[in-house]
PDB file of C-alpha atoms in Angstrom:
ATOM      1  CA  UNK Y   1     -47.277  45.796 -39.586  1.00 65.00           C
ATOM      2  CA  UNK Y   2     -44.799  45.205 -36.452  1.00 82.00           C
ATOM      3  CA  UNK Y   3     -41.081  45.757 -37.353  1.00 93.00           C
ATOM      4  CA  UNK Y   4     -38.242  44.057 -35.869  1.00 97.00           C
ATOM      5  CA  UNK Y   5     -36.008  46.886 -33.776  1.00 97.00           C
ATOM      6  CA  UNK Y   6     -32.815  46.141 -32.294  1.00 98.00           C
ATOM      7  CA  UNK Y   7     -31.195  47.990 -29.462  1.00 98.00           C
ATOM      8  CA  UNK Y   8     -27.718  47.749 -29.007  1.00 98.00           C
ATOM      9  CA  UNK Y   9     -26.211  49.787 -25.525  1.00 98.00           C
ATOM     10  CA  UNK Y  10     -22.712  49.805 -24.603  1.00 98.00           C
ATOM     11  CA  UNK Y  11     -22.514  53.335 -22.733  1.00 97.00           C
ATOM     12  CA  UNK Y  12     -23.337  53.903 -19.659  1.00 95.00           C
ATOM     13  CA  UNK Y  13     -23.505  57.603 -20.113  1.00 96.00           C
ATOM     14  CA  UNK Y  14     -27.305  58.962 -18.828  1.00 97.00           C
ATOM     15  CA  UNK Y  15     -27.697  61.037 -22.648  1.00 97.00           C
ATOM     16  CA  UNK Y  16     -27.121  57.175 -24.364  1.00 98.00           C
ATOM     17  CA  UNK Y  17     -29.163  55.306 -22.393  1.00 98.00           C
ATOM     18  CA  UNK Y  18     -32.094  57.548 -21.843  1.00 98.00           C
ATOM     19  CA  UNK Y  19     -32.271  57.604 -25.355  1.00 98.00           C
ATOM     20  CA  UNK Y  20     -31.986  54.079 -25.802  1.00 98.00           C
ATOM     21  CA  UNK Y  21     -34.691  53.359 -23.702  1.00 98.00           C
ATOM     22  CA  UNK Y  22     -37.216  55.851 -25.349  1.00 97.00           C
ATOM     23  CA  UNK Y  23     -36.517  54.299 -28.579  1.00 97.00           C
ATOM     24  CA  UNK Y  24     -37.552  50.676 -26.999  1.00 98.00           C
ATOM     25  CA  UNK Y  25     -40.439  51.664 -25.137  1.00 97.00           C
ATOM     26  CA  UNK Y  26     -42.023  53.872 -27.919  1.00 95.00           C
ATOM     27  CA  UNK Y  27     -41.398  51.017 -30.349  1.00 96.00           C
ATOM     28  CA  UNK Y  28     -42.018  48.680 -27.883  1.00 96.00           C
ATOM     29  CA  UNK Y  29     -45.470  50.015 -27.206  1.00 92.00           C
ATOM     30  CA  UNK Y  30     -46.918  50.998 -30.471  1.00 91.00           C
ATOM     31  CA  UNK Y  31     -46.234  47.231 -31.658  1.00 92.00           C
ATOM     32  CA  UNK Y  32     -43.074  46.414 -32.328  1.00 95.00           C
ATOM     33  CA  UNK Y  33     -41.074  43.931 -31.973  1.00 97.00           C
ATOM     34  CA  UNK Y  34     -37.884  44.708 -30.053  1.00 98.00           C
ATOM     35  CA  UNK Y  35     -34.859  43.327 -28.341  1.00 98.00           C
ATOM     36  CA  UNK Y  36     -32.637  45.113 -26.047  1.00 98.00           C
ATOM     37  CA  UNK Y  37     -28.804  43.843 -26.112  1.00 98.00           C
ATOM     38  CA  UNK Y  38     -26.827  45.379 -22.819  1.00 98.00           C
ATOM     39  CA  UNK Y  39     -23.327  45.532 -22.687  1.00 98.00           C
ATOM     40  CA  UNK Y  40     -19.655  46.950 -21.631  1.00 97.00           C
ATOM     41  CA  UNK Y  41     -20.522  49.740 -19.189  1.00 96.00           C
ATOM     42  CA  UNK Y  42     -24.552  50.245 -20.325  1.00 97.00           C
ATOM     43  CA  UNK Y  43     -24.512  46.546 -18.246  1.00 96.00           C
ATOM     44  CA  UNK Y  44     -23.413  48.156 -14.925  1.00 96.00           C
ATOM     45  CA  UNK Y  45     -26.801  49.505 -14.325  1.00 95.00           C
ATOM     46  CA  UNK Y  46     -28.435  46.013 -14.497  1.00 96.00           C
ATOM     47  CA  UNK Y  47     -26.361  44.504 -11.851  1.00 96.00           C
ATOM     48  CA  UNK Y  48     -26.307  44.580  -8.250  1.00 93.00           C
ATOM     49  CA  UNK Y  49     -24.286  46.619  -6.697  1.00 91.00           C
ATOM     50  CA  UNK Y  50     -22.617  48.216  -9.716  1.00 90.00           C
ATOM     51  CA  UNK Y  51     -23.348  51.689 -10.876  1.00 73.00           C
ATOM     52  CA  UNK Y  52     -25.732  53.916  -9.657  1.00 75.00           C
ATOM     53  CA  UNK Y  53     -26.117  57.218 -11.107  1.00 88.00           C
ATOM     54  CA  UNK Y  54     -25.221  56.794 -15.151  1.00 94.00           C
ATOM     55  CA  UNK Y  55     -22.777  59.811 -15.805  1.00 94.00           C
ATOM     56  CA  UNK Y  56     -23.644  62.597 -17.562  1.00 96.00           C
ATOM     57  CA  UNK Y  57     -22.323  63.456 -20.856  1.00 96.00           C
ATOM     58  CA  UNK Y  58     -22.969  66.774 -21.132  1.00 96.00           C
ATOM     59  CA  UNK Y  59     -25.244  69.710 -20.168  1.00 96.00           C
ATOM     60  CA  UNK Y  60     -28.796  67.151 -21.462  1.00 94.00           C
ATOM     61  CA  UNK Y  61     -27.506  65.006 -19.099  1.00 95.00           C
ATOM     62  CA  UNK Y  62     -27.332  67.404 -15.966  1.00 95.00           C
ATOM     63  CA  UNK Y  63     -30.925  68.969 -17.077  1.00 94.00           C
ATOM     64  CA  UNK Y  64     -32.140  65.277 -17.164  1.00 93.00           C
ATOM     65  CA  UNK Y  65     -30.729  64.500 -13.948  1.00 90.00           C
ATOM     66  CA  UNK Y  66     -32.347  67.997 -12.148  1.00 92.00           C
ATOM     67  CA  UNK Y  67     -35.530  67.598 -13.808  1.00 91.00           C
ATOM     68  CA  UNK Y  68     -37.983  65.079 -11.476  1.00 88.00           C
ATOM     69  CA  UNK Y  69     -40.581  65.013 -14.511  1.00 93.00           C
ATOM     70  CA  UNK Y  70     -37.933  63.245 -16.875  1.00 95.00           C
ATOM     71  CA  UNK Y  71     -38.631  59.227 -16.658  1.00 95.00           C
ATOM     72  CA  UNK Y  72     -35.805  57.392 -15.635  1.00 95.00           C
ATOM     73  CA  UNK Y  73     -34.056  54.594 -17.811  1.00 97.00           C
ATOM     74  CA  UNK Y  74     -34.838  51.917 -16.051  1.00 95.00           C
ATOM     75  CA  UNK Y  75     -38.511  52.984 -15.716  1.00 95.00           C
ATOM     76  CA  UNK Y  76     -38.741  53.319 -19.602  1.00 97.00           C
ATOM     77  CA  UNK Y  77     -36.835  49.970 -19.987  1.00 98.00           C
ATOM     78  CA  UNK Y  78     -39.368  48.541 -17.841  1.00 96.00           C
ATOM     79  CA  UNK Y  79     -41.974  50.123 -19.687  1.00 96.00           C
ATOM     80  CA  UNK Y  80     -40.364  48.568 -23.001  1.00 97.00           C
ATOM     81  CA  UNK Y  81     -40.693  45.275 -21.143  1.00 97.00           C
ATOM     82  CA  UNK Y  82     -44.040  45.720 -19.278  1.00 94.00           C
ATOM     83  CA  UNK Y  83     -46.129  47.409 -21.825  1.00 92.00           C
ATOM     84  CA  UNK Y  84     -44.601  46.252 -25.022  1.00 93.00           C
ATOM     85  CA  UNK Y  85     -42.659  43.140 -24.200  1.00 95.00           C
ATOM     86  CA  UNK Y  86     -39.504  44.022 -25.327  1.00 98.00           C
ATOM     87  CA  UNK Y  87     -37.186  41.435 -24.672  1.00 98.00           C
ATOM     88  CA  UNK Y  88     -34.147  42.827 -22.610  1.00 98.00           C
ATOM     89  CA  UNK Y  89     -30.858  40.577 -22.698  1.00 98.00           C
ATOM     90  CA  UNK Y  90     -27.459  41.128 -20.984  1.00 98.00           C
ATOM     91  CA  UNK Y  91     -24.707  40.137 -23.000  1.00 98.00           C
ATOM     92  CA  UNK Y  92     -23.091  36.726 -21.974  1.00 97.00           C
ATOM     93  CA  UNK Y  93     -19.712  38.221 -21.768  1.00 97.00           C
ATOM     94  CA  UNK Y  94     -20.312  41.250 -19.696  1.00 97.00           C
ATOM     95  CA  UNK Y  95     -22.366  38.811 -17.207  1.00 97.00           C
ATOM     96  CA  UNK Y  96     -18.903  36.689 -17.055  1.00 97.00           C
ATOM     97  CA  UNK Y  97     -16.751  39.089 -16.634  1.00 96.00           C
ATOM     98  CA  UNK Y  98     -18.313  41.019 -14.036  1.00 95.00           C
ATOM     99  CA  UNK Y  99     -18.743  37.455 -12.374  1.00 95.00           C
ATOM    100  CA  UNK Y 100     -22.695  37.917 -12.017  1.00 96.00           C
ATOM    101  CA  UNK Y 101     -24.593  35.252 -10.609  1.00 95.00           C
ATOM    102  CA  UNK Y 102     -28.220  35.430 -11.563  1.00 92.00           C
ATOM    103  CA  UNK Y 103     -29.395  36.582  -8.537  1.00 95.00           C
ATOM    104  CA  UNK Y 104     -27.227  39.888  -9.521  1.00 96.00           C
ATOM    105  CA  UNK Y 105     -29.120  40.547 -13.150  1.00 97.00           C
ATOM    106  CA  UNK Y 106     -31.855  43.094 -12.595  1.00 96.00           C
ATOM    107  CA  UNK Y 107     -35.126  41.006 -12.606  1.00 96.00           C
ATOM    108  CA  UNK Y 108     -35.991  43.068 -15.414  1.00 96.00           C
ATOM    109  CA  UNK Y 109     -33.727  41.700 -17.930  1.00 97.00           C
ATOM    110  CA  UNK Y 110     -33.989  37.973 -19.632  1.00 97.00           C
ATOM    111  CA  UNK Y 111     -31.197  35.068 -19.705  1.00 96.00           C
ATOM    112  CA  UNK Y 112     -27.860  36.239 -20.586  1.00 97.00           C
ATOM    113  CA  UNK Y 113     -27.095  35.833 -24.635  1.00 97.00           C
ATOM    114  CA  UNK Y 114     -24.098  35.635 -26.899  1.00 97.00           C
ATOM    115  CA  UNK Y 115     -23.437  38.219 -29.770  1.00 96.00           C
ATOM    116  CA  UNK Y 116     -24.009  36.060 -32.338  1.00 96.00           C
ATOM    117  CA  UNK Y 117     -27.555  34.827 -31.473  1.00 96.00           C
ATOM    118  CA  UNK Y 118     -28.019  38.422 -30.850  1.00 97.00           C
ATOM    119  CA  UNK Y 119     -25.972  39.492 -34.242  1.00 96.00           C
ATOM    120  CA  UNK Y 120     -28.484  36.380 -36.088  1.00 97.00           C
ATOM    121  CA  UNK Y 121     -31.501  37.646 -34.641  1.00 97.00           C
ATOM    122  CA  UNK Y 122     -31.015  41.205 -35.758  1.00 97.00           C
ATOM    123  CA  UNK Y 123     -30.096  39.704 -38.997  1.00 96.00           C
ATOM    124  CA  UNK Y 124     -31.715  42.377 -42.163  1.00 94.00           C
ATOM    125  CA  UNK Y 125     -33.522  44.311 -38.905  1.00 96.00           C
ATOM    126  CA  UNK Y 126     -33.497  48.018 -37.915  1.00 96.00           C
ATOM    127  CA  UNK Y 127     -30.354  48.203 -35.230  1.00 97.00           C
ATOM    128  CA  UNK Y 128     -29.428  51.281 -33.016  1.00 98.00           C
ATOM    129  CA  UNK Y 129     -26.452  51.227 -30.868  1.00 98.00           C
ATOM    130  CA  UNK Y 130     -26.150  53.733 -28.315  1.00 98.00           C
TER     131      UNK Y 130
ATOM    132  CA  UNK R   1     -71.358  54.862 -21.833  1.00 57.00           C
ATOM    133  CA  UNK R   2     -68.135  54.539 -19.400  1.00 67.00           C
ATOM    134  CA  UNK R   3     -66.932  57.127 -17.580  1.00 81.00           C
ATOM    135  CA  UNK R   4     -64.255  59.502 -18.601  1.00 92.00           C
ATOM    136  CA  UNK R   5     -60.861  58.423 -16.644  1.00 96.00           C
ATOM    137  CA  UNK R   6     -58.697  61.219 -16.059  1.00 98.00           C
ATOM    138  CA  UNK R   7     -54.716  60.461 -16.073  1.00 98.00           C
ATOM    139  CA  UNK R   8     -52.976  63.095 -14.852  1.00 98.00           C
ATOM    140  CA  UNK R   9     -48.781  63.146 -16.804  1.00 97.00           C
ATOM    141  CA  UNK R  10     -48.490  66.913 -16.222  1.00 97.00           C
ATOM    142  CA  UNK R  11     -44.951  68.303 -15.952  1.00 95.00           C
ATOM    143  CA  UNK R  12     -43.553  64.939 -17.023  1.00 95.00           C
ATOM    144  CA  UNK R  13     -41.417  64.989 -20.206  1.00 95.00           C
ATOM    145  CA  UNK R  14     -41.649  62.681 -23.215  1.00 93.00           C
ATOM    146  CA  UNK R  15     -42.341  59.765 -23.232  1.00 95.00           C
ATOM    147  CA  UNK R  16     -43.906  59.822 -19.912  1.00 95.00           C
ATOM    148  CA  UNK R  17     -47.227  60.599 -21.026  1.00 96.00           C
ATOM    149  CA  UNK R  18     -47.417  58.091 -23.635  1.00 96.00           C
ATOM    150  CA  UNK R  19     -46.233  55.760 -21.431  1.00 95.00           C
ATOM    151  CA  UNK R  20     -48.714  56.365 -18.627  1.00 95.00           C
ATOM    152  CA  UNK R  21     -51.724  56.316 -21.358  1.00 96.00           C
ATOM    153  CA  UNK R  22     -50.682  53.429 -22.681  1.00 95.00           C
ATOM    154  CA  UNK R  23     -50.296  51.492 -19.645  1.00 94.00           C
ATOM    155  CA  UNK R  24     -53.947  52.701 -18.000  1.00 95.00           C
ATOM    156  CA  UNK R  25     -55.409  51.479 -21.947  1.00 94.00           C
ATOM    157  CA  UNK R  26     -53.765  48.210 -21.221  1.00 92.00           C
ATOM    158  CA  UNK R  27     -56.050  47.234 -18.456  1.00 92.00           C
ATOM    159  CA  UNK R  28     -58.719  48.945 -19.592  1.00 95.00           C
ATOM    160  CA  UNK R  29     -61.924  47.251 -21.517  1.00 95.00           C
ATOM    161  CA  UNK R  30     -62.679  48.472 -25.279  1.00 96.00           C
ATOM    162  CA  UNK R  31     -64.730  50.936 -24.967  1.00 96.00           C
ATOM    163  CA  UNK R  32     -63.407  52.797 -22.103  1.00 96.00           C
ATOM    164  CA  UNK R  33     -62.607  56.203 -21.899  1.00 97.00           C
ATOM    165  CA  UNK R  34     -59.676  58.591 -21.252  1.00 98.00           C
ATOM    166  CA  UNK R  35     -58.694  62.279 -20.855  1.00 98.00           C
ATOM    167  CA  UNK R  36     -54.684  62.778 -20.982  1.00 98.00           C
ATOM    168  CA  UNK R  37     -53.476  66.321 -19.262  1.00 98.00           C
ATOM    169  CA  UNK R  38     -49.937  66.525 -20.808  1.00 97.00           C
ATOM    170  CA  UNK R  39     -47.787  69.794 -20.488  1.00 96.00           C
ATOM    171  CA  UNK R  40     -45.224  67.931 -22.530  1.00 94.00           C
ATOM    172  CA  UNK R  41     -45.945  69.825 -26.370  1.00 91.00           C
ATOM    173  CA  UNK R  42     -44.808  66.337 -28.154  1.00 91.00           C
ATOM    174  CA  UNK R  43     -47.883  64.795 -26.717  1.00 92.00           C
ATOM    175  CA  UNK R  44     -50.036  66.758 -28.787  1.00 92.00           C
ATOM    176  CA  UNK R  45     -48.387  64.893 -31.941  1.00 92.00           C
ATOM    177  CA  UNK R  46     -47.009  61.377 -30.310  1.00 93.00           C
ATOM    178  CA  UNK R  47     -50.265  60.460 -28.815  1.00 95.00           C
ATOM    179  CA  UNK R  48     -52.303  60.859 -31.811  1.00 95.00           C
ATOM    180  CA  UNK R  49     -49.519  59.339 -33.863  1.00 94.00           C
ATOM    181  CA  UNK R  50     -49.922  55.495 -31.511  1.00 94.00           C
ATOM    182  CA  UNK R  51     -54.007  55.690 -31.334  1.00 96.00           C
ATOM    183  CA  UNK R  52     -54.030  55.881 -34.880  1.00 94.00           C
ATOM    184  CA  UNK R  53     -50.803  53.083 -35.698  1.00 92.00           C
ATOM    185  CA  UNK R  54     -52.631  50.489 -32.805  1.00 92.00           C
ATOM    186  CA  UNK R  55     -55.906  51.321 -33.880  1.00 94.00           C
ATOM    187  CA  UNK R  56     -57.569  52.994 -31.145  1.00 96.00           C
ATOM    188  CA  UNK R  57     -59.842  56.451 -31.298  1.00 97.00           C
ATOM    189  CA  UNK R  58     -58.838  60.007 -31.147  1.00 97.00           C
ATOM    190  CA  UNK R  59     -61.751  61.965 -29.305  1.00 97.00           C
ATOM    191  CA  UNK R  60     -60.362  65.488 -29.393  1.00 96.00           C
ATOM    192  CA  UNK R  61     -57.219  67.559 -28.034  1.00 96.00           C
ATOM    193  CA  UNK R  62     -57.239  71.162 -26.828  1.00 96.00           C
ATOM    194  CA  UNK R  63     -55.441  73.148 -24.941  1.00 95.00           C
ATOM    195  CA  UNK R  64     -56.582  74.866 -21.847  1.00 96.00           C
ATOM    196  CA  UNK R  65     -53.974  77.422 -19.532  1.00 96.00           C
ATOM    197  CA  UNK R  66     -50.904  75.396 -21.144  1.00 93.00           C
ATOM    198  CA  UNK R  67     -52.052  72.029 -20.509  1.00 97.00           C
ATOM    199  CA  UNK R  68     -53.256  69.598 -23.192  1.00 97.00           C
ATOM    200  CA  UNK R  69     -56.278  67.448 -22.951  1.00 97.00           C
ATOM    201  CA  UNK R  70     -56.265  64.859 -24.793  1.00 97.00           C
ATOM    202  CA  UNK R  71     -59.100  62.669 -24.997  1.00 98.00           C
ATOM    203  CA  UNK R  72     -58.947  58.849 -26.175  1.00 98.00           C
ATOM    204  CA  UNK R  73     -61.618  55.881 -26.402  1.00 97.00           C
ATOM    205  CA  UNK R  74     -59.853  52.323 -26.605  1.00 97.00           C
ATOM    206  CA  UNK R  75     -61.219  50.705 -29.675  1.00 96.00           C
ATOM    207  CA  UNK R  76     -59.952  46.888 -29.448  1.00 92.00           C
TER     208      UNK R  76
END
């Protein structure tokens, strides 16, 4: 039976997101049902001509970052998307603030959503926040 | 019988080689055949671990000069 997984990413740090991402493509692809909710700094990586390279945490990070056989985060999220149909939603705020046209949002990710449609949908679900 | 499809996910870390399996079974037909090469040791327990939860066949797994093969038959 499909579960109901919620993603919640607010660092941009490469250890967080990475992980973040394996969780929703894994899930993502063996069935089920997840939604990705980007914000704060995890949303500069979605938006063009923001941040680059996410900033390593610690010494996983730099190993991560050396090592050409380690997907990257966006490939995984895409993954999550592609293979799995995750959904993948910038928060509404963060897309405000960083005034963000939609043009800007990473053609990856779906139409910008408040926290409390996200908050409602996640309602009784699994949630990780990285 | 089809033909055995080799994917090549060597010296790519977790979940790489799930993820390339799973998106060469997407376009596949049922029936179809595959032969993962994984150097990435989780394989050898994630891979089995989806075919069995989306209910598709585990043909074997061995190990050969460090490198899995893992051999898969898309069931649905």
């Amino acid at each position: 039976m499909s579960r109901k997984i919620f993603v919640l990413c607010v660092s941009d740090s490469r250890e967080k997101l990475q992980m973040a991402a394996m969780v929703a493509s894994v899930a993502a692809a063996s069935g089920d049902e997840v939604t990705v909710f980007f914000s704060m700094n995890a949303m500069l990586h979605f938006v063009k001509g923001r941040a680059t390279e996410a900033p390593a945490e610690g010494e996983f990070g730099r190993l991560m970052a050396a090592d050409k056989g380690v997907p990257s985060f966006k490939q995984l999220f895409a993954y999550a998307a592609d293979l799995g149909d995750a959904k993948l939603l910038p928060c509404s705020m963060a897309v405000d603030l960083l005034k963000a046209s939609e043009e800007d949002l990473d053609p990856v990710l779906g139409p910008p959503t408040g926290l409390t449609r996200f908050l409602s949908d996640a309602e009784g679900a699994q949630l990780f926040t990285f | 019988m089809s033909e055995m499809r080799i994917i090549d996910a060597r010296d790519t870390f977790c979940p790489g080689p799930l993820m390339e399996l799973i998106s060469y079974m997407k376009r596949a037909s049922v029936g179809d055949e595959f032969e993962l090469l994984s150097t990435d040791k989780g394989s050898i327990n994630d891979i089995p671990e989806w075919i069995k939860k989306v209910g598709h066949e585990m043909l074997s797994s061995e190990q050969v000069d460090g490198v899995w093969h893992i051999k898969v038959r898309k069931a649905k």
